[in-house]
Coordinates of C-alpha atoms and ligand atoms in Angstrom, one line a residue:
M202 CA 12.1 27.4 -23.1
A203 CA 9.6 25.1 -21.7
V204 CA 10.4 21.5 -20.7
P205 CA 9.0 19.4 -23.1
A206 CA 6.1 16.9 -22.1
K207 CA 7.4 13.5 -21.7
V208 CA 5.4 11.0 -22.8
V209 CA 6.7 7.4 -22.8
S210 CA 5.2 4.1 -25.3
V211 CA 4.6 1.4 -22.9
A212 CA 3.4 -1.1 -25.8
P213 CA 2.1 -0.1 -29.5
G214 CA -0.7 2.6 -28.9
I215 CA -0.7 2.7 -25.1
Y216 CA 1.2 5.9 -24.2
W217 CA 2.2 6.9 -20.4
V218 CA 0.8 10.3 -19.8
G219 CA 1.8 10.2 -15.8
V220 CA 3.0 13.3 -13.9
E221 CA 5.9 12.8 -11.3
D222 CA 5.2 14.2 -8.3
W223 CA 9.5 14.2 -7.3
H224 CA 8.5 16.9 -3.9
R225 CA 5.9 14.8 -1.7
R226 CA 7.1 13.6 1.1
V227 CA 3.8 12.4 3.0
F228 CA 0.8 10.7 1.7
D229 CA -2.9 10.6 3.4
A230 CA -1.4 12.5 6.1
L231 CA 0.2 9.4 7.4
I232 CA 2.6 7.6 5.0
P233 CA 6.2 8.5 4.2
V234 CA 7.0 8.6 1.2
P235 CA 10.9 9.8 0.8
Y236 CA 11.4 9.2 -2.7
G237 CA 8.5 11.3 -4.2
T238 CA 5.2 9.4 -6.2
S239 CA 3.8 9.0 -9.4
Y240 CA 0.4 9.4 -10.4
N241 CA 0.2 7.3 -13.7
A242 CA -2.5 7.5 -16.1
Y243 CA -2.6 5.7 -19.3
L244 CA -3.8 6.8 -23.0
V245 CA -4.5 4.2 -24.8
V246 CA -5.2 5.1 -28.6
G247 CA -7.4 2.7 -30.6
K248 CA -8.4 3.4 -34.2
T249 CA -11.2 4.5 -33.6
K250 CA -11.5 5.5 -30.1
T251 CA -9.5 7.3 -27.5
A252 CA -9.9 6.3 -23.8
L253 CA -7.2 7.6 -21.1
V254 CA -7.4 5.0 -18.3
D255 CA -7.2 7.1 -14.8
T256 CA -6.1 10.5 -14.3
V257 CA -3.4 12.9 -12.0
D258 CA -3.9 14.4 -8.9
L259 CA -5.9 17.7 -9.0
G260 CA -3.0 19.9 -9.3
S261 CA -1.4 18.3 -12.5
S262 CA -3.8 18.3 -14.8
A263 CA -2.4 20.9 -16.7
E264 CA 0.9 18.5 -17.0
L265 CA -1.3 15.8 -17.8
L266 CA -3.6 17.6 -20.7
A267 CA 0.1 18.7 -22.1
K268 CA 1.2 15.3 -22.1
V269 CA -2.1 14.1 -24.0
S270 CA -1.9 16.7 -26.0
A271 CA 2.0 15.4 -27.6
I272 CA -0.2 12.3 -29.0
A273 CA -4.0 13.1 -29.8
D274 CA -5.5 15.9 -29.2
P275 CA -7.0 16.5 -25.8
A276 CA -10.9 17.4 -26.6
R277 CA -11.3 14.5 -28.6
I278 CA -11.2 11.6 -26.2
D279 CA -14.0 9.3 -26.2
Y280 CA -13.4 7.5 -22.8
V281 CA -12.4 8.6 -19.3
V282 CA -11.6 5.2 -17.6
M283 CA -11.9 6.0 -14.1
N284 CA -10.6 2.6 -12.2
H285 CA -10.6 4.5 -8.6
A286 CA -11.8 7.5 -7.4
E287 CA -9.6 8.5 -4.6
P288 CA -8.5 12.2 -6.0
D289 CA -4.5 10.9 -6.3
H290 CA -5.8 9.4 -9.6
A291 CA -9.5 10.9 -9.9
G292 CA -8.9 14.7 -8.6
S293 CA -8.3 16.0 -13.0
I294 CA -11.8 14.0 -13.9
P295 CA -13.3 17.5 -13.9
E296 CA -10.8 19.1 -16.3
V297 CA -10.3 16.6 -18.2
M298 CA -14.0 15.5 -18.9
S299 CA -14.4 20.4 -19.8
V300 CA -11.4 19.6 -22.4
A301 CA -13.0 16.3 -24.1
K302 CA -16.3 17.5 -24.2
N303 CA -18.3 14.6 -26.1
A304 CA -16.3 12.0 -22.9
T305 CA -17.8 9.1 -21.0
L306 CA -16.8 8.4 -17.8
V307 CA -16.2 4.8 -17.3
A308 CA -16.4 2.8 -14.2
T309 CA -17.7 0.5 -12.0
E310 CA -21.4 1.2 -10.5
K311 CA -19.7 2.3 -7.3
G312 CA -17.2 4.0 -9.1
V313 CA -20.3 6.3 -10.7
E314 CA -21.4 7.3 -7.6
M315 CA -18.3 8.4 -6.3
A316 CA -17.7 10.0 -9.3
R317 CA -21.3 11.8 -9.6
M318 CA -20.4 12.7 -6.0
Q319 CA -17.1 13.7 -5.3
Y320 CA -16.7 15.3 -9.2
Q321 CA -20.2 16.2 -10.2
V322 CA -20.2 14.3 -13.3
P323 CA -23.1 14.3 -14.8
E324 CA -25.4 11.3 -14.6
K325 CA -25.6 11.2 -18.8
R326 CA -22.0 11.2 -19.4
C327 CA -21.3 8.2 -17.0
L328 CA -21.4 4.8 -18.3
A329 CA -21.2 2.0 -15.4
V330 CA -19.5 -0.9 -16.4
N331 CA -19.8 -4.8 -14.8
D332 CA -16.9 -6.9 -14.2
G333 CA -16.2 -8.2 -17.5
A334 CA -17.7 -5.6 -20.0
V335 CA -15.7 -4.6 -22.2
L336 CA -15.4 -1.4 -25.1
D337 CA -14.2 -1.5 -28.5
L338 CA -11.6 0.9 -29.2
G339 CA -11.2 -0.3 -33.1
D340 CA -7.8 -2.3 -32.8
K341 CA -8.2 -2.4 -29.2
T342 CA -10.3 -3.7 -27.1
L343 CA -10.3 -2.5 -23.1
R344 CA -11.6 -5.3 -20.5
F345 CA -12.7 -4.6 -16.7
V346 CA -12.6 -6.0 -14.4
S347 CA -14.1 -5.6 -11.1
A348 CA -11.6 -5.7 -8.2
P349 CA -12.9 -4.1 -4.8
W350 CA -11.1 -2.8 -2.2
V351 CA -8.1 -2.3 -3.7
H352 CA -7.9 0.6 -2.3
W353 CA -11.6 1.5 -2.1
P354 CA -15.0 -0.3 -3.0
E355 CA -15.5 0.6 -6.3
T356 CA -11.5 -0.3 -7.9
M357 CA -11.5 -2.2 -10.9
F358 CA -8.2 -2.7 -13.3
T359 CA -8.4 -1.9 -17.0
F360 CA -6.8 -5.1 -19.1
V361 CA -6.3 -3.7 -22.7
E362 CA -6.8 -6.9 -24.7
Q363 CA -4.5 -7.2 -27.4
E364 CA -1.5 -6.2 -26.1
K365 CA -2.3 -7.5 -22.9
V366 CA -1.8 -4.6 -20.4
L367 CA -3.1 -4.7 -17.2
L368 CA -3.8 -1.3 -15.7
P369 CA -4.4 -2.3 -11.9
C370 CA -4.6 1.3 -10.6
D371 CA -3.2 0.8 -7.0
L372 CA -2.4 -2.5 -6.8
F373 CA 0.5 -3.2 -7.4
G374 CA 2.1 0.1 -7.1
A375 CA 5.2 1.4 -5.2
H376 CA 5.9 5.1 -4.1
L377 CA 8.6 6.1 -6.4
A378 CA 9.4 9.9 -8.7
S379 CA 11.2 8.9 -11.1
D380 CA 12.9 9.6 -14.7
R381 CA 13.0 5.2 -15.4
L382 CA 9.8 4.4 -15.9
F383 CA 10.2 0.3 -16.3
D384 CA 10.9 -2.0 -12.6
D385 CA 14.2 -3.1 -15.4
E386 CA 15.6 0.0 -14.6
V387 CA 14.9 0.7 -11.6
G388 CA 17.2 -2.3 -10.4
D389 CA 16.7 -4.1 -6.6
A390 CA 15.6 -0.2 -5.1
L391 CA 12.3 -1.1 -6.5
L392 CA 10.3 -4.4 -4.5
P393 CA 11.3 -2.3 -1.0
L394 CA 9.3 0.4 -1.9
A395 CA 6.8 -1.8 -3.2
K396 CA 6.3 -3.7 0.0
A397 CA 6.4 -0.6 2.2
Y398 CA 4.0 0.2 -0.4
Y399 CA 1.9 -2.8 0.3
A400 CA 1.9 -2.6 4.0
M401 CA 0.5 0.8 4.2
I402 CA -2.0 0.6 1.5
M403 CA -3.1 -2.9 0.7
M404 CA -2.3 -5.1 4.2
P405 CA -5.8 -4.0 5.3
Y406 CA -7.6 -5.9 2.8
A407 CA -5.2 -8.3 2.2
K408 CA -7.5 -11.5 1.6
M409 CA -9.5 -8.7 -1.3
A410 CA -5.5 -8.2 -2.7
A411 CA -5.4 -11.8 -2.9
S412 CA -8.4 -12.1 -4.8
A413 CA -7.6 -9.1 -7.1
L414 CA -3.8 -11.4 -7.6
D415 CA -5.8 -14.5 -8.9
K416 CA -7.6 -12.0 -11.7
A417 CA -4.8 -10.5 -12.7
L418 CA -2.8 -14.0 -12.9
A419 CA -5.8 -15.0 -15.0
L420 CA -5.3 -12.4 -17.2
R421 CA -1.8 -13.3 -17.8
P422 CA -0.3 -9.8 -18.1
S423 CA 2.3 -9.0 -20.8
I424 CA 2.9 -5.9 -18.6
I425 CA 1.6 -4.1 -15.6
A426 CA 1.5 -0.7 -16.0
P427 CA -0.1 0.4 -12.1
S428 CA -1.0 4.0 -10.9
H429 CA 2.1 4.5 -8.7
G430 CA 5.5 3.9 -9.8
P431 CA 7.4 1.5 -12.5
V432 CA 5.4 0.3 -15.3
Y433 CA 6.5 -3.8 -15.1
R434 CA 7.7 -5.7 -18.1
N435 CA 8.2 -7.9 -16.5
P436 CA 4.9 -9.0 -14.2
G437 CA 6.0 -12.0 -12.8
R438 CA 8.6 -10.5 -10.2
I439 CA 6.0 -8.1 -8.9
M440 CA 3.1 -11.2 -8.7
T441 CA 5.4 -13.4 -7.2
A442 CA 5.9 -10.8 -4.3
Y443 CA 2.4 -10.3 -4.1
E444 CA 1.9 -14.0 -3.6
T445 CA 4.2 -13.6 -0.9
W446 CA 2.8 -11.1 1.0
T447 CA -0.9 -12.2 1.2
R448 CA -0.5 -15.2 1.2
G449 CA 3.4 -16.5 1.3
P450 CA 4.6 -18.2 5.1
L451 CA 5.2 -15.9 7.4
Q452 CA 9.0 -15.3 8.6
N453 CA 10.9 -16.3 11.3
K454 CA 10.6 -12.5 12.3
V455 CA 9.3 -10.9 15.6
V456 CA 8.9 -7.0 15.5
L457 CA 9.8 -5.8 18.6
T458 CA 8.3 -2.6 19.1
Y459 CA 9.0 -0.4 22.1
V460 CA 9.2 2.9 24.0
T461 CA 10.9 3.6 26.9
M462 CA 10.7 6.9 29.2
W463 CA 13.5 6.6 31.4
G464 CA 15.0 3.8 30.0
S465 CA 13.7 0.6 32.3
T466 CA 11.1 -0.5 28.9
Q467 CA 14.8 0.2 27.0
R468 CA 16.6 -2.4 29.3
L469 CA 13.7 -4.9 28.9
A470 CA 13.5 -4.9 25.4
Q471 CA 17.0 -5.2 24.7
A472 CA 16.6 -8.3 27.3
A473 CA 14.0 -9.6 24.8
A474 CA 15.5 -9.3 21.7
S475 CA 18.5 -11.4 22.9
G476 CA 15.8 -13.8 23.8
I477 CA 14.6 -13.7 20.6
S478 CA 18.1 -13.9 19.0
A479 CA 19.0 -16.4 21.1
E480 CA 16.5 -19.1 20.2
G481 CA 17.6 -18.5 16.1
V482 CA 15.0 -16.0 15.1
E483 CA 15.4 -12.7 13.8
V484 CA 14.2 -9.6 15.5
I485 CA 13.5 -6.2 13.8
P486 CA 13.4 -3.8 16.9
Y487 CA 12.3 -0.3 16.3
N488 CA 11.7 2.3 19.0
L489 CA 8.9 4.5 18.9
E490 CA 10.2 7.5 19.3
M491 CA 11.9 7.6 16.2
V492 CA 10.6 5.5 13.6
D493 CA 10.1 5.2 10.1
L494 CA 6.3 4.3 9.9
S495 CA 6.9 2.4 6.4
H496 CA 10.3 0.6 7.0
L497 CA 7.8 -0.6 10.6
A498 CA 4.7 -1.8 8.7
A499 CA 7.0 -3.4 6.0
D500 CA 8.0 -6.1 8.6
L501 CA 4.6 -5.9 9.5
V502 CA 3.7 -7.9 6.1
D503 CA 5.7 -11.3 6.8
A504 CA 6.6 -10.8 10.9
S505 CA 5.3 -13.8 12.9
A506 CA 5.2 -12.2 15.9
I507 CA 5.2 -8.3 17.7
V508 CA 6.2 -7.5 21.2
L509 CA 5.0 -4.4 22.2
G510 CA 7.0 -2.6 24.8
S511 CA 5.7 0.7 27.2
P512 CA 5.7 2.3 30.1
T513 CA 2.7 2.8 31.9
V514 CA 1.4 7.0 31.5
L515 CA -1.4 8.3 33.0
G516 CA -3.2 4.4 33.6
G517 CA -2.0 2.9 30.1
P518 CA 0.4 2.5 27.6
H519 CA 2.4 5.6 26.5
P520 CA 0.8 7.2 23.6
L521 CA 3.5 6.0 21.5
A522 CA 2.7 2.9 21.9
G523 CA -1.1 4.0 21.9
Y524 CA -0.6 5.0 18.3
A525 CA 1.6 1.7 17.7
L526 CA -1.7 -0.3 18.8
L527 CA -3.8 1.7 16.5
L528 CA -1.5 1.5 13.3
L529 CA -1.9 -2.7 14.1
R530 CA -5.3 -2.1 14.2
T531 CA -5.6 -0.7 10.8
L532 CA -2.7 -2.6 9.1
R533 CA -4.3 -5.5 9.9
P534 CA -0.6 -7.5 9.8
R535 CA -1.0 -11.6 10.0
A536 CA 1.2 -12.3 12.8
K537 CA -1.1 -13.6 15.5
L538 CA 1.3 -14.0 18.3
G539 CA 2.7 -11.0 21.0
A540 CA 3.5 -10.5 24.1
F541 CA 4.4 -7.1 25.9
F542 CA 6.6 -6.0 28.4
G543 CA 7.0 -3.0 30.7
S544 CA 7.5 -1.0 34.2
Y545 CA 5.3 1.0 36.1
G546 CA 5.8 3.5 38.9
W547 CA 3.2 3.4 41.4
S548 CA 0.0 1.2 39.2
G549 CA 0.2 -0.2 36.3
G550 CA -2.3 -0.7 33.3
A551 CA -0.2 -0.8 30.4
L552 CA -0.4 -4.1 30.0
A553 CA -4.2 -4.5 30.3
Q554 CA -5.2 -2.4 27.8
T555 CA -2.7 -3.4 25.3
K556 CA -4.4 -7.0 26.1
G557 CA -7.9 -5.8 25.1
A558 CA -6.2 -3.6 22.4
L559 CA -4.9 -6.9 20.8
E560 CA -8.5 -8.7 20.8
P561 CA -10.2 -7.6 17.8
L562 CA -7.1 -8.7 16.3
K563 CA -7.4 -11.8 17.8
M564 CA -3.5 -11.9 18.8
V565 CA -2.6 -14.4 21.0
L566 CA -0.6 -13.1 24.0
V567 CA 2.0 -15.6 23.9
D568 CA 3.6 -13.6 27.1
S569 CA 4.5 -10.8 29.6
V570 CA 6.5 -9.1 31.9
D571 CA 5.2 -6.0 33.9
I572 CA 7.6 -4.9 36.6
K573 CA 7.1 -1.9 39.3
G574 CA 10.5 0.6 38.8
P575 CA 13.9 -0.6 37.3
P576 CA 14.1 -3.8 36.0
T577 CA 16.4 -6.2 38.4
E578 CA 18.7 -8.8 37.3
K579 CA 15.5 -11.4 37.6
D580 CA 13.1 -9.2 35.6
L581 CA 15.7 -8.5 33.1
E582 CA 16.0 -12.9 32.8
R583 CA 12.2 -12.7 32.8
A584 CA 12.2 -10.4 29.7
I585 CA 15.2 -12.7 28.3
E586 CA 12.9 -15.4 28.8
L587 CA 9.6 -14.0 27.0
G588 CA 11.7 -13.4 23.9
R589 CA 12.3 -17.1 24.4
N590 CA 9.2 -17.7 24.8
V591 CA 7.9 -15.8 21.9
A592 CA 10.8 -17.4 19.5
R593 CA 10.1 -21.3 20.4
K594 CA 6.2 -20.1 20.1
I595 CA 7.4 -19.1 16.3
R596 CA 9.6 -22.1 15.7
G597 CA 6.8 -24.7 17.7
G598 CA 4.2 -23.4 14.9
R599 CA 5.8 -24.6 12.2
Ligands
FEO257 FE1 -3.4 6.1 -5.1 FE2 -6.1 4.6 -3.4 O1 -4.9 6.2 -4.3

């Protein structure tokens, strides 16, 4: 027996026709997605025209088309709106456009360029739209809102005016495959997932995300239906969270990442952590040998300081610490306070290279402890003092 195509009504005439990817465990060859993800596509059926807003990844085209068929003949889709060109949402465009032979692809000007390059959509089948452009579907109007860099330069939102449903693609998403589509059905598990998603996808463009948030707020949507994870029937829930993550106050919190080979750096880490705690500031330690990147990234969203511990290996930081530094430069957290501790056997180097790596982030190195050999009692006291200094700096800045 064939499994019936699951289609969910989001609002009158607007249907979720997306695909849940229960088995995916890594995204972009980097991001852990322990609960899978979904590729949300939406069919908007107007009195005179039908639009498919976003598609799904390449391997799921058949499932998408089966779901569309449950509502309308896919061959009669008039518009395929591409809010974003990344293949998890646009990978099925060639197949959809070949079935919907008369459909026009709608995207920003940059989006059209990408659709032509990535998906070989002929120019005559593309319609480039500017910020504020509208498309009449009969009793429904799609308004397009330019929202660059959430997540690529071509991204935009689609807003269904009559129903006030915002389809923002990646913005406001979460990596979660679930048989429950709406945010209130998922409960408290949702926001930590949305925060980890924000950290890995949006934090590098936090200013653009804040500006996109302003555009979303101005639309006063009644529903926000992103392209990954649940649909928000309570849009205030995710917009308030984005307000905090993009520009809210940082927390009295230190992310302390470290790697150790023979235990010296770990002992310094424990000492530094106790110094931070002693000043009443929260410390979240991450041993880089076994870190879950999405947890670390989520904590970077609102941490006030980042402390790195690493032994010197071959004249520089341990490769795992080097990876952490690269990750910081990629994710660009808002914390501007840093510190370093570590040990070396015969010559240092990790500290100098860490300083250089932090420069582009404009982080201030509050303190550093770089010792030769295993830590003595005096060294451990210095590490405690380092922790205290970082914590005091945080508290003093408030
Ligand atoms: Fe979900 Fe940037 O793609």
